[in-house]
CSV table of C-alpha atoms and ligand atoms in Angstrom, one decimal:
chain,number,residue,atom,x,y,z
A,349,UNK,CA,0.0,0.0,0.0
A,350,UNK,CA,1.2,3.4,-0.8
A,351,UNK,CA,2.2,5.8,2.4
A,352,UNK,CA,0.3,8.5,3.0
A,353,UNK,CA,2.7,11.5,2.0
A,354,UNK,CA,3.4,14.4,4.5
A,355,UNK,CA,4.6,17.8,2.9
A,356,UNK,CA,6.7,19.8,5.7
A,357,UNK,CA,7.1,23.6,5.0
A,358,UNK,CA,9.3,25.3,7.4
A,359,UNK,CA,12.2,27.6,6.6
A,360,UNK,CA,13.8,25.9,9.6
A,361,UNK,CA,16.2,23.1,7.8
A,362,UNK,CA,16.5,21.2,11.4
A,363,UNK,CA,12.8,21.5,12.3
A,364,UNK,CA,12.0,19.8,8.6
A,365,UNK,CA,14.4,17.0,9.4
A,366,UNK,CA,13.3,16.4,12.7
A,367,UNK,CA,9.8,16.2,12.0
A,368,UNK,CA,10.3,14.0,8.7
A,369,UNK,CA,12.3,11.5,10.7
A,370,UNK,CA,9.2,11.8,13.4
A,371,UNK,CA,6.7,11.0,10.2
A,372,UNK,CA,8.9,8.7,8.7
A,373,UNK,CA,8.9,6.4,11.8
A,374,UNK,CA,5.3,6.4,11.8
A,375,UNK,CA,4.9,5.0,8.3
A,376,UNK,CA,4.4,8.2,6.0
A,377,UNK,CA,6.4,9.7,3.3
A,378,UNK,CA,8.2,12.9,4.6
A,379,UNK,CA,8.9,15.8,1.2
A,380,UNK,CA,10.7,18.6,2.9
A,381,UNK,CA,10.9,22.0,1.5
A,382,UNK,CA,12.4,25.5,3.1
A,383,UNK,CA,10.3,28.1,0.8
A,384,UNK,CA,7.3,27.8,-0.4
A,385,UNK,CA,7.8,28.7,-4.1
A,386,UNK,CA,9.9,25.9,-4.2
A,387,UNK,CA,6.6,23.5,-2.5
A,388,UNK,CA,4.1,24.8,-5.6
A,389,UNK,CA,6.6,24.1,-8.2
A,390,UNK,CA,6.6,20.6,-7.4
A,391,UNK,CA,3.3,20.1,-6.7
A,392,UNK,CA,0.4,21.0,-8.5
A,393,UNK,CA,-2.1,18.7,-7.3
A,394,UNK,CA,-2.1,17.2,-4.1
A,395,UNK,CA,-3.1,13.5,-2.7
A,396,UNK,CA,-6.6,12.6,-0.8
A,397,UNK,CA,-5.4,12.4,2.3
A,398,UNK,CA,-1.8,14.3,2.4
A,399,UNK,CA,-1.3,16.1,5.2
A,400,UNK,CA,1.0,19.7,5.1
A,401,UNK,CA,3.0,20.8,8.6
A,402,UNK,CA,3.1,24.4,7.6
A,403,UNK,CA,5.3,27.2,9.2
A,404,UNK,CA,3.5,30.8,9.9
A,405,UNK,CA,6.5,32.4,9.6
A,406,UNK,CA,8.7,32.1,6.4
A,407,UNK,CA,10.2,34.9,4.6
A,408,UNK,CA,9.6,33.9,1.0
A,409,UNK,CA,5.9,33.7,1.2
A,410,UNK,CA,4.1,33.5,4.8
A,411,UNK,CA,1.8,30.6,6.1
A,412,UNK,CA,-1.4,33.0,5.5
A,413,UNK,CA,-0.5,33.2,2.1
A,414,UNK,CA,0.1,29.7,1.5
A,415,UNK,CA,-3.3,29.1,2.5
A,416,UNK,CA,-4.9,31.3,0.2
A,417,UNK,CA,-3.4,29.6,-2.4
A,418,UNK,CA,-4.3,26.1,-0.9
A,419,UNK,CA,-8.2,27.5,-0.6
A,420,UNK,CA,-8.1,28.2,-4.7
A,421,UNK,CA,-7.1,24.5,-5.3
A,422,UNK,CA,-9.6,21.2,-5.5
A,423,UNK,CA,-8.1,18.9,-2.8
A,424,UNK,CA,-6.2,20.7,-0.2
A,425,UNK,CA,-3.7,18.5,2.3
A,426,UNK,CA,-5.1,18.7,5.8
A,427,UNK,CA,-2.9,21.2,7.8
A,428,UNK,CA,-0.7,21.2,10.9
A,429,UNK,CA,0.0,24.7,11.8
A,430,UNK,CA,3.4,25.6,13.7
A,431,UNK,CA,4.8,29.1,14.6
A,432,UNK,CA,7.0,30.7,17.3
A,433,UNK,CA,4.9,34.2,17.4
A,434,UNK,CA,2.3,35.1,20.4
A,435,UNK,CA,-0.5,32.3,20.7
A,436,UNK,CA,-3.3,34.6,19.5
A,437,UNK,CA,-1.5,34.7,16.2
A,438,UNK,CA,-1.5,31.1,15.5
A,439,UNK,CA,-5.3,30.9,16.7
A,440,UNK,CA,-6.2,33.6,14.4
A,441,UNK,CA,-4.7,31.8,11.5
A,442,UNK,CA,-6.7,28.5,12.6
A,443,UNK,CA,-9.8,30.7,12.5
A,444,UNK,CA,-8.7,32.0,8.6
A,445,UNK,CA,-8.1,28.7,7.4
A,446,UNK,CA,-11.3,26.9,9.0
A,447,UNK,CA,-13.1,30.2,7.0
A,448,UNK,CA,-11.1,28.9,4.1
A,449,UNK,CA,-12.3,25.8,4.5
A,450,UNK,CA,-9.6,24.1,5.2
A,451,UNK,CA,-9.1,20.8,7.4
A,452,UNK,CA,-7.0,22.0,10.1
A,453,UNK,CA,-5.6,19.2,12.1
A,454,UNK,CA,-4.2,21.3,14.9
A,455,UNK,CA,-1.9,24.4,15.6
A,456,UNK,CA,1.2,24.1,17.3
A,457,UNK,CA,3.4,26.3,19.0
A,458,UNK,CA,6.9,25.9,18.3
A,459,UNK,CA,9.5,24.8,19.8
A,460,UNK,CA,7.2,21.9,18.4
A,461,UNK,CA,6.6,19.3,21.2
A,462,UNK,CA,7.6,15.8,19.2
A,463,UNK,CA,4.9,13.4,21.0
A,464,UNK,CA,2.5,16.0,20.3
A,465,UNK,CA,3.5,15.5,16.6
A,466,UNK,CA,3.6,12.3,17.1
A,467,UNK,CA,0.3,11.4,18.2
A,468,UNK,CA,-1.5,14.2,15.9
A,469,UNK,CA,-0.2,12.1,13.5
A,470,UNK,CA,-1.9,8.8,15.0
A,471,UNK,CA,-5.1,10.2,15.3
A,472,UNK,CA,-5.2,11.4,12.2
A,473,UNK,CA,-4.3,7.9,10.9
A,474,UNK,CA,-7.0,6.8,12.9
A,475,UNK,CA,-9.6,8.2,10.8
A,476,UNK,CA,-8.3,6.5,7.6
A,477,UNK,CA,-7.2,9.8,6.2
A,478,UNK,CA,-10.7,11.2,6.1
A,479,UNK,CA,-10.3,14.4,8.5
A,480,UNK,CA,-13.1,16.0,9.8
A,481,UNK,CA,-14.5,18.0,6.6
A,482,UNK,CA,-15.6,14.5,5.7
A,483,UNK,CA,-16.8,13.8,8.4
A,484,UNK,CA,-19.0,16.6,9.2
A,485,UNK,CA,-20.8,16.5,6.3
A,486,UNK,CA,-22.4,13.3,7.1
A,487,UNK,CA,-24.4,14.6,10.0
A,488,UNK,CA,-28.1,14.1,9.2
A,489,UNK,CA,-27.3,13.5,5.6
A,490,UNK,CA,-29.9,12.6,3.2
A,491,UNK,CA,-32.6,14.1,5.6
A,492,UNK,CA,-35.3,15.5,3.4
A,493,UNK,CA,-37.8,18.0,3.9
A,494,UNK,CA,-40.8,15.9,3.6
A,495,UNK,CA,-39.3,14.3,6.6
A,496,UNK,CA,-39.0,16.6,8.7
A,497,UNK,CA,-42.6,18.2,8.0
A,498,UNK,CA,-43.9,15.0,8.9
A,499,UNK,CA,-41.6,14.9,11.3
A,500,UNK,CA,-43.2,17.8,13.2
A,501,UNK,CA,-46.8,16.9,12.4
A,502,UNK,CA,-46.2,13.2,13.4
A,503,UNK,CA,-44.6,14.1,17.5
A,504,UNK,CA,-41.2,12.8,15.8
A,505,UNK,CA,-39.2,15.2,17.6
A,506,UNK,CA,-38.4,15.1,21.4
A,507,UNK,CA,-37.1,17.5,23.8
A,508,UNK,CA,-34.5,16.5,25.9
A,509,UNK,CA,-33.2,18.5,29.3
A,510,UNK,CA,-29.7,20.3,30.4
A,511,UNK,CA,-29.9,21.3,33.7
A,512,UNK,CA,-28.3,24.9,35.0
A,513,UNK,CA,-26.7,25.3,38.6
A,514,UNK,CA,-26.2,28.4,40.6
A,515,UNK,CA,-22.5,28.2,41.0
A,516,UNK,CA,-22.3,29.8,44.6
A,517,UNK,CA,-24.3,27.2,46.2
A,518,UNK,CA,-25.0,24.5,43.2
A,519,UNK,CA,-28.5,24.7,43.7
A,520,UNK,CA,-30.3,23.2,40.4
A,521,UNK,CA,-32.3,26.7,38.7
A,522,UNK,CA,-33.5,25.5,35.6
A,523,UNK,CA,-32.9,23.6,32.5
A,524,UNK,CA,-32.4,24.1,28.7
A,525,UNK,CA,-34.9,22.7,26.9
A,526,UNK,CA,-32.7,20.7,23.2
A,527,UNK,CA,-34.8,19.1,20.4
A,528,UNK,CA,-34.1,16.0,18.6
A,529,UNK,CA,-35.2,14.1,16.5
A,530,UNK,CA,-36.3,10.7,16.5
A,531,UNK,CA,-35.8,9.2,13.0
A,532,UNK,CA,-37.5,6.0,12.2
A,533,UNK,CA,-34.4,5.0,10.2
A,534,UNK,CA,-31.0,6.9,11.6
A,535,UNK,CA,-31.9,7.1,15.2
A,536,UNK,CA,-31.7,10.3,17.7
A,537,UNK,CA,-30.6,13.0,15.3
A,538,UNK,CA,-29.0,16.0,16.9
A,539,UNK,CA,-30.1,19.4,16.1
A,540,UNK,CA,-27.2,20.4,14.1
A,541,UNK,CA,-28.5,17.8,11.4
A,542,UNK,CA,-31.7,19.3,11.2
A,543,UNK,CA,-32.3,22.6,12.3
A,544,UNK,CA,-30.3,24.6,9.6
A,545,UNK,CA,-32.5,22.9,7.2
A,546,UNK,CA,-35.2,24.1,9.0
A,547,UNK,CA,-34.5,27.4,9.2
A,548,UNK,CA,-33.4,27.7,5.3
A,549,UNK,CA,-36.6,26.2,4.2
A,550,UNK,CA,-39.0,28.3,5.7
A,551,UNK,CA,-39.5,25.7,8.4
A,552,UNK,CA,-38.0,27.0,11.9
A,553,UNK,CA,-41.3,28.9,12.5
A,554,UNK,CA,-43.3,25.4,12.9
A,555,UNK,CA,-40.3,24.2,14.6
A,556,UNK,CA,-40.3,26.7,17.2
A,557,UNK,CA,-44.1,26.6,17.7
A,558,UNK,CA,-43.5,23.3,18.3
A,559,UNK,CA,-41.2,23.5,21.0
A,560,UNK,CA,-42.4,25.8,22.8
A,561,UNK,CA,-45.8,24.3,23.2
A,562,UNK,CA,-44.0,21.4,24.6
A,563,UNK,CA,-41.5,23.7,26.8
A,564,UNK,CA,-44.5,25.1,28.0
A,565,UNK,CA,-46.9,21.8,28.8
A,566,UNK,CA,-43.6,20.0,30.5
A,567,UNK,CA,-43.6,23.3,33.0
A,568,UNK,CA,-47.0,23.2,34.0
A,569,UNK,CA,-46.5,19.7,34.4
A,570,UNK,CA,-43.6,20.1,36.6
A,571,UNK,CA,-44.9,23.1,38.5
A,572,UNK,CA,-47.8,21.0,39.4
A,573,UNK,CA,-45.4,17.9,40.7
A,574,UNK,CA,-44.0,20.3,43.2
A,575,UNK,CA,-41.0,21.1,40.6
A,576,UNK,CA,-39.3,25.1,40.5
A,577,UNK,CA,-37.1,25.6,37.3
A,578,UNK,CA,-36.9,27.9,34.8
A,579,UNK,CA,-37.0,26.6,31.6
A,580,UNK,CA,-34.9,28.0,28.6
A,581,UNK,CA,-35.6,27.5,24.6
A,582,UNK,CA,-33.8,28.4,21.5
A,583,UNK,CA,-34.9,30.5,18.8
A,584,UNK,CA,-33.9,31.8,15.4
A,585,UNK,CA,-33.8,35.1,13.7
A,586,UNK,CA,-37.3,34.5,11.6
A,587,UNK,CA,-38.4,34.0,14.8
A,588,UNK,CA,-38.5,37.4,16.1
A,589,UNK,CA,-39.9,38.9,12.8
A,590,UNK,CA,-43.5,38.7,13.7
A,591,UNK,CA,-44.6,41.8,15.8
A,592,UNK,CA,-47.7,39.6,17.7
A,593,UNK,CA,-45.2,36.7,19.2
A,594,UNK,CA,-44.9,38.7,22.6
A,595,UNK,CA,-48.7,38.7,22.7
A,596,UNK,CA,-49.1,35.3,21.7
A,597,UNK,CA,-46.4,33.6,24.0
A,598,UNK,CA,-48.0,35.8,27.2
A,599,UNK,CA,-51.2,34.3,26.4
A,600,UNK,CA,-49.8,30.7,26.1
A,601,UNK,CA,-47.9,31.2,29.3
A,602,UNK,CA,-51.6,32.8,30.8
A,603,UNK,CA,-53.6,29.8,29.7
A,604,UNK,CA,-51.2,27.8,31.3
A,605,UNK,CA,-51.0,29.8,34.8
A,606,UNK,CA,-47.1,30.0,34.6
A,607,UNK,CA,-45.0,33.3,35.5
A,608,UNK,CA,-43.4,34.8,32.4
A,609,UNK,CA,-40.0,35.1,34.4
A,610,UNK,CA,-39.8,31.0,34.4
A,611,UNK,CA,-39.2,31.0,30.6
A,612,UNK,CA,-36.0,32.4,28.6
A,613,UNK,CA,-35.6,32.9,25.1
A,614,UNK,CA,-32.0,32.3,24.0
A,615,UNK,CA,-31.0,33.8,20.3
A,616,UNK,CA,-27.1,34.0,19.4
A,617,UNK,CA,-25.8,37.4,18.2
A,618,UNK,CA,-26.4,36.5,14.4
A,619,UNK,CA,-29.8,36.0,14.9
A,620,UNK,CA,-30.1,39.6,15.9
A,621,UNK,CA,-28.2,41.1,12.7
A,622,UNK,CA,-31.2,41.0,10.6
A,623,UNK,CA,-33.8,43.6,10.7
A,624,UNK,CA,-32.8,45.3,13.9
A,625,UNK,CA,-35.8,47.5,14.1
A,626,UNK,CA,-38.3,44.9,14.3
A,627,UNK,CA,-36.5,42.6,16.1
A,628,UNK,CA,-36.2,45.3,19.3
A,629,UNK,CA,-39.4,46.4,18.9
A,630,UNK,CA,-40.6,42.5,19.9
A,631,UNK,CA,-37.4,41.5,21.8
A,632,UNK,CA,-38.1,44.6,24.1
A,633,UNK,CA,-42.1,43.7,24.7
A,634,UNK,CA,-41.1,40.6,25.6
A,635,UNK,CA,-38.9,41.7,28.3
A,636,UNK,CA,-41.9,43.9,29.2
A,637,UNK,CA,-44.3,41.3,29.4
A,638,UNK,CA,-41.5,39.7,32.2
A,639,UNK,CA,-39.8,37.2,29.9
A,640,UNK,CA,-36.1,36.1,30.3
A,641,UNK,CA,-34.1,36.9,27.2
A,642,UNK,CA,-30.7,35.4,26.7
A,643,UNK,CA,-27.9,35.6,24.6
A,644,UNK,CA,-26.7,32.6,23.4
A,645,UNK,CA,-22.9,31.7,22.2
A,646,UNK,CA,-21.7,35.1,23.6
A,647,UNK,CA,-18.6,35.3,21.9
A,648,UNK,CA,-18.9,33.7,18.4
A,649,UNK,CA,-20.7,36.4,16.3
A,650,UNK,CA,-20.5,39.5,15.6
A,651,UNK,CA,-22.6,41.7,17.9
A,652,UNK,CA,-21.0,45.1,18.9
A,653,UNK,CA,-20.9,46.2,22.6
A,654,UNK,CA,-23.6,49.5,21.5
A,655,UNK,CA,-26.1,46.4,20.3
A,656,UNK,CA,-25.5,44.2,23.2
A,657,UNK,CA,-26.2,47.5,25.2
A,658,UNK,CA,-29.9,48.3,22.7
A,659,UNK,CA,-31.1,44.9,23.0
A,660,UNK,CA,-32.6,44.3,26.3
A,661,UNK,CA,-31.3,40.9,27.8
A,662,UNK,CA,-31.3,39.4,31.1
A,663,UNK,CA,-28.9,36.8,30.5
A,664,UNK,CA,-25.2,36.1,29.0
A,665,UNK,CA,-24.0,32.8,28.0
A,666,UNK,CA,-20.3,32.4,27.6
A,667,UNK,CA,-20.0,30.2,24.5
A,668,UNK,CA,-18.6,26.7,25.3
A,669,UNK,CA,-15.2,27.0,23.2
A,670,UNK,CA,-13.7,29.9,25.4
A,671,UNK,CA,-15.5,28.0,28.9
A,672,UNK,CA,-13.8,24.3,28.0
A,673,UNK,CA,-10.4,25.8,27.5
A,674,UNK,CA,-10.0,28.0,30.1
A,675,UNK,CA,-8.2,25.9,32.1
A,676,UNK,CA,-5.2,25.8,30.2
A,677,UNK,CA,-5.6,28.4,27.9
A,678,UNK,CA,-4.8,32.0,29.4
A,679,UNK,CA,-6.6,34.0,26.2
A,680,UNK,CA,-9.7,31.7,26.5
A,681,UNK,CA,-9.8,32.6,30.4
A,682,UNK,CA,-9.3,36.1,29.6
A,683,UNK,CA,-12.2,36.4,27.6
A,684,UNK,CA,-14.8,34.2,30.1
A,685,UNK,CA,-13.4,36.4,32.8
A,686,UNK,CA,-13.9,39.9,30.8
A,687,UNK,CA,-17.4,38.3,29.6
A,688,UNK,CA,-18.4,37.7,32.9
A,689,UNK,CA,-17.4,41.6,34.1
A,690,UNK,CA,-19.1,42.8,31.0
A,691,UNK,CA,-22.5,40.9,31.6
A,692,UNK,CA,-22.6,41.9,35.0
A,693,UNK,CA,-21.6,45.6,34.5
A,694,UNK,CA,-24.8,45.6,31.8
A,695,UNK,CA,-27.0,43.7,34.7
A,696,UNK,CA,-27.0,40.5,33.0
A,697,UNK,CA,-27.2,37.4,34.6
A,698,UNK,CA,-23.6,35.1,33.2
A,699,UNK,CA,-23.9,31.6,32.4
A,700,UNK,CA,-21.1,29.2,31.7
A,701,UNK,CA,-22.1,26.4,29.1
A,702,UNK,CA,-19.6,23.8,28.1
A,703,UNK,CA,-18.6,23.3,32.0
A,704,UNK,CA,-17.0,19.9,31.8
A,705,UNK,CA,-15.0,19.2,35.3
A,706,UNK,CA,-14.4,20.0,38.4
A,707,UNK,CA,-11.7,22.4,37.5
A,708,UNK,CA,-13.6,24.4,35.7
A,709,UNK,CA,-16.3,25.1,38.0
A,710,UNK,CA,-14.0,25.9,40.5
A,711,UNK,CA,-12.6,29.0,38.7
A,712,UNK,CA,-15.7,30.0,37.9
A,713,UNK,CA,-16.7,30.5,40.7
A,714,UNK,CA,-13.8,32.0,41.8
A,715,UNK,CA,-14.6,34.5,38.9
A,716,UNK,CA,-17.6,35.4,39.8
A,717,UNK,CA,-19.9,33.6,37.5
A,718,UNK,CA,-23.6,33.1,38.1
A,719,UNK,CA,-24.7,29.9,36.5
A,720,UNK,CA,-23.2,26.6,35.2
A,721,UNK,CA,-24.0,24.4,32.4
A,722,UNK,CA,-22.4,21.9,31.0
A,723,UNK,CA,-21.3,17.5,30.9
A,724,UNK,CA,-19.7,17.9,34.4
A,725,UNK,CA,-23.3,18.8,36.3
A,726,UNK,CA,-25.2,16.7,33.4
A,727,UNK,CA,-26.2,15.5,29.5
A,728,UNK,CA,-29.1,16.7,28.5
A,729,UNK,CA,-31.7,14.3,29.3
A,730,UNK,CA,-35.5,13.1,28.4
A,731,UNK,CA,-37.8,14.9,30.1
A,732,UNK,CA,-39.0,11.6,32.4
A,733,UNK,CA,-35.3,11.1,34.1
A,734,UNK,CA,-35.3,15.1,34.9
A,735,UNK,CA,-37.5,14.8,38.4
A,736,UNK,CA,-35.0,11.5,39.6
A,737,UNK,CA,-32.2,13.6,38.5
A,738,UNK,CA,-32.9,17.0,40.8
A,739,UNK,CA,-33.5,14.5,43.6
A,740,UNK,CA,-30.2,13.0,43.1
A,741,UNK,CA,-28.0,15.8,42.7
A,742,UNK,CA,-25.3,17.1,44.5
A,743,UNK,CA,-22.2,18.3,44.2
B,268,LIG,P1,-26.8,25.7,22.3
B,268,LIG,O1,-28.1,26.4,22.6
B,268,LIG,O2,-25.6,26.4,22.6
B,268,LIG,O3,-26.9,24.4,23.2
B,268,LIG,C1,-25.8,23.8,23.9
B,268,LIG,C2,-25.3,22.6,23.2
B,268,LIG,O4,-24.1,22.2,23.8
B,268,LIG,C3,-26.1,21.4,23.2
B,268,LIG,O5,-25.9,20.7,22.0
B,268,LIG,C4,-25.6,20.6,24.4
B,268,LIG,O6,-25.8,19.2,24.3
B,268,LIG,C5,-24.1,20.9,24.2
B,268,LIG,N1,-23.4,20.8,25.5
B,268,LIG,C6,-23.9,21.1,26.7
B,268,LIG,N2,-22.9,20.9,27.7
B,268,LIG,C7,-21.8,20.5,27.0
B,268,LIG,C8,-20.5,20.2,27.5
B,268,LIG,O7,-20.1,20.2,28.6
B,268,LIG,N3,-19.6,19.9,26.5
B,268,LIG,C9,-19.9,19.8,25.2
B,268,LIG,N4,-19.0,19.5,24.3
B,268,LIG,N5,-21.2,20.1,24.7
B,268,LIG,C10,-22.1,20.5,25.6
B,268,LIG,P2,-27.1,20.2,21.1
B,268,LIG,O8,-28.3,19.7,21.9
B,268,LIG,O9,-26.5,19.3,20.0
B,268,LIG,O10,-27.6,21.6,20.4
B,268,LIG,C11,-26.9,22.3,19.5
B,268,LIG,C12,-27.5,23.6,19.1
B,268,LIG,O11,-28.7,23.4,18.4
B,268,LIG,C13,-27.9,24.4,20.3
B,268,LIG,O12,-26.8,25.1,20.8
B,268,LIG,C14,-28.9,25.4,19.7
B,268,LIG,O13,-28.3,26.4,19.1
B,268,LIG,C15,-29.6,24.5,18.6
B,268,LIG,N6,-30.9,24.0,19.1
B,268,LIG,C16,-31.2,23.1,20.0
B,268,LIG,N7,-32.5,23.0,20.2
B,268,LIG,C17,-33.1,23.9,19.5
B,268,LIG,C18,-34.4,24.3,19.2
B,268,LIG,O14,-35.4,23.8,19.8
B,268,LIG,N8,-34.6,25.3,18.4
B,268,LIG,C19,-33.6,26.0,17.7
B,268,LIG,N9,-33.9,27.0,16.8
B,268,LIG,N10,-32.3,25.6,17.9
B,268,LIG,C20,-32.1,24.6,18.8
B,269,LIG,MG1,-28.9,27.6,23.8
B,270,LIG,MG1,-24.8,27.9,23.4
């Protein structure tokens, strides 16, 4: 069988040679080069399933560059990123890349750790070759929309539970309320394989309805077992484009004889770029009719600090990639801890989602943080294990 060729682009002679005899003991064929000119002279077209260890910082022609040109071609090697410059740098270039659409297999910091190569290397073995492009793309394939219409109609989907903690005294507050979907043929489908396909077909709308009915009978239900959360449900951007949905959830929540302040919306800052106007005018009568708003993701999109400041929420949540890292990553605990002063400066409630261990919750509350989320407290869960669950818990 032919090895799996490994392309290494540093302008560092001894780094090349050190990391082709590291690939060379692992079974792959190691093609060195010290400029980059040099690289896409020989190569015009490269193999499913090369990888390229690329240096940020060459004089010829930098890293950033090569990537552009790597974008422009039809199959790009999957990339290990190395560099010596400040951390934020390298994650930066990551981001550009993964906007490239690239398959980047890691960035490393040099001087390059060689286990760390080492098993990178390994893994990526592991998945035959197929990275994680390949591998995305799979999620809820070949899920039609005829499906999912019937999907709704038919009580396909199911709403499954994530509890929330208050951090100071781990008492359980609430839970967020996360659809899926149960397929007669592929099993529990996660949202991520459906919901985008709702909300580009004109779909989300039902969706939503959907769930919130359910959010809102499961409450009632709860409340009347003796139960006190708050329940939280996610929403798109079509959602908030029709003026009467304050009206209409108030009334739901009425019927139901439940407090408007035991339900929160959460929308992530794209979902608020659209049509701004409209989407204050009903975000802001929904806080007025005593409904929790939440911003979801906090972090990820592109909301400026003057609309965070318009829109009137009640509640912050720190997006899970800076929250799982911030243990050992200084720039990912820099951000939850400025997040954290930010929300609370604005009189915003913080939530940490992504929580995963001990660790973690520990400097967050050290930090200051309101509310946890996260593997570490619990996975989201059907609705029926919920009650055995609260009685259970402790920290
Ligand atoms: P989200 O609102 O940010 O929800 C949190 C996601 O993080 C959930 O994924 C949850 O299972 C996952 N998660 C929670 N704790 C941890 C942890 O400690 N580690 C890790 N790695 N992950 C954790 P899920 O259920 O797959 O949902 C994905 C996204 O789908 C949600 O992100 C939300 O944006 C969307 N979504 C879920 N339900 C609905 C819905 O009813 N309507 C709409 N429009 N979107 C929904
Ligand atoms: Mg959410
Ligand atoms: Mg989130």
């Amino acid at each position: 069988m032919k090895s799996t060729p490994i392309y290494l682009l540093d302008d560092e002679p001894e780094l090349v040679a050190l990391l082709a005899d590291v690939a060379a003991a692992e079974g792959l064929s190691p093609r060195g080069y010290t400029a980059a000119a040099r690289l896409f002279e020989d190569v015009s077209a490269f193999e499913p399933g090369a990888i390229l260890v690329l240096d940020l910082h060459m004089p010829d022609m930098d890293g950033i560059e090569v990537m552009r040109r790597l974008a422009e071609l039809k199959d790009s090697p999957a990339l290990i990123l190395v560099s010596g410059t400040h951390s934020g740098v390298l994650h930066a270039a990551q981001t550009l890349g993964e906007e490239h659409r690239l398959e980047i297999l890691a960035a490393l910091k040099k001087p390059v750790a060689v286990n760390e190569f080492r098993g990178l290397l390994r893994a990526y073995a592991d998945t035959g070759g197929k990275g994680r492009w390949a591998a995305g793309c799979e999620v809820g394939s070949g899920l039609t929309l005829a499906e999912l219409d019937r999907a709704i109609l038919e009580d396909q989907l199911v709403l499954y539970f994530q509890p929330q903690c208050a951090i100071a005294d781990a008492r359980v507050t609430g839970a967020e309320a996360l659809v899926r979907w149960r397929h007669p043929h592929q099993g529990l489908v996660l949202p991520d394989g459906f919901v985008p396909l709702a909300e580009r077909n004109g779909r989300i709308g039902s969706l939503t309805h959907w769930v919130i009915g359910q959010v809102v009978r499961q409450h009632r239900a709860w409340r009347d077992a003796g139960l006190e959360t708050c329940l939280s449900v996610n929403i798109s951007a079509s959602d908030i484009t029709s003026l009467t949905l304050p009206e209409q959830l108030a009334a739901l929540l009425a019927d139901n004889r439940l407090d408007p302040n035991g339900l929160v919306l959460e929308l992530t800052e794209t979902a608020l770029m659209g049509e701004l106007v409209t989407s204050l005018d009903i975000l802001t009568r929904m806080r007025l009719k005593g409904l929790g708003l939440s911003i979801d993701d906090f972090g990820t999109g592109y909301s400026s600090l003057s609309q965070l400041h318009r829109a009137p929420f009640s509640e912050l949540k720190i997006d899970r990639s800076f929250v799982a890292h911030m243990i050992e990553d200084p720039e990912a605990r820099s951000i939850v801890k400025t997040c954290i002063l930010l929300g609370h400066e604005l009189d915003m409630r913080v939530v940490a989602e992504g929580v995963e261990d001990r660790a973690t919750w520990d400097l967050l509350a050290e930090l200051g943080c309101d509310l946890a989320q996260g593997y570490f407290i619990a996975r989201p869960m059907p609705a029926e294990a919920f009650p055995t669950w609260v009685e259970g818990w402790g920290l």
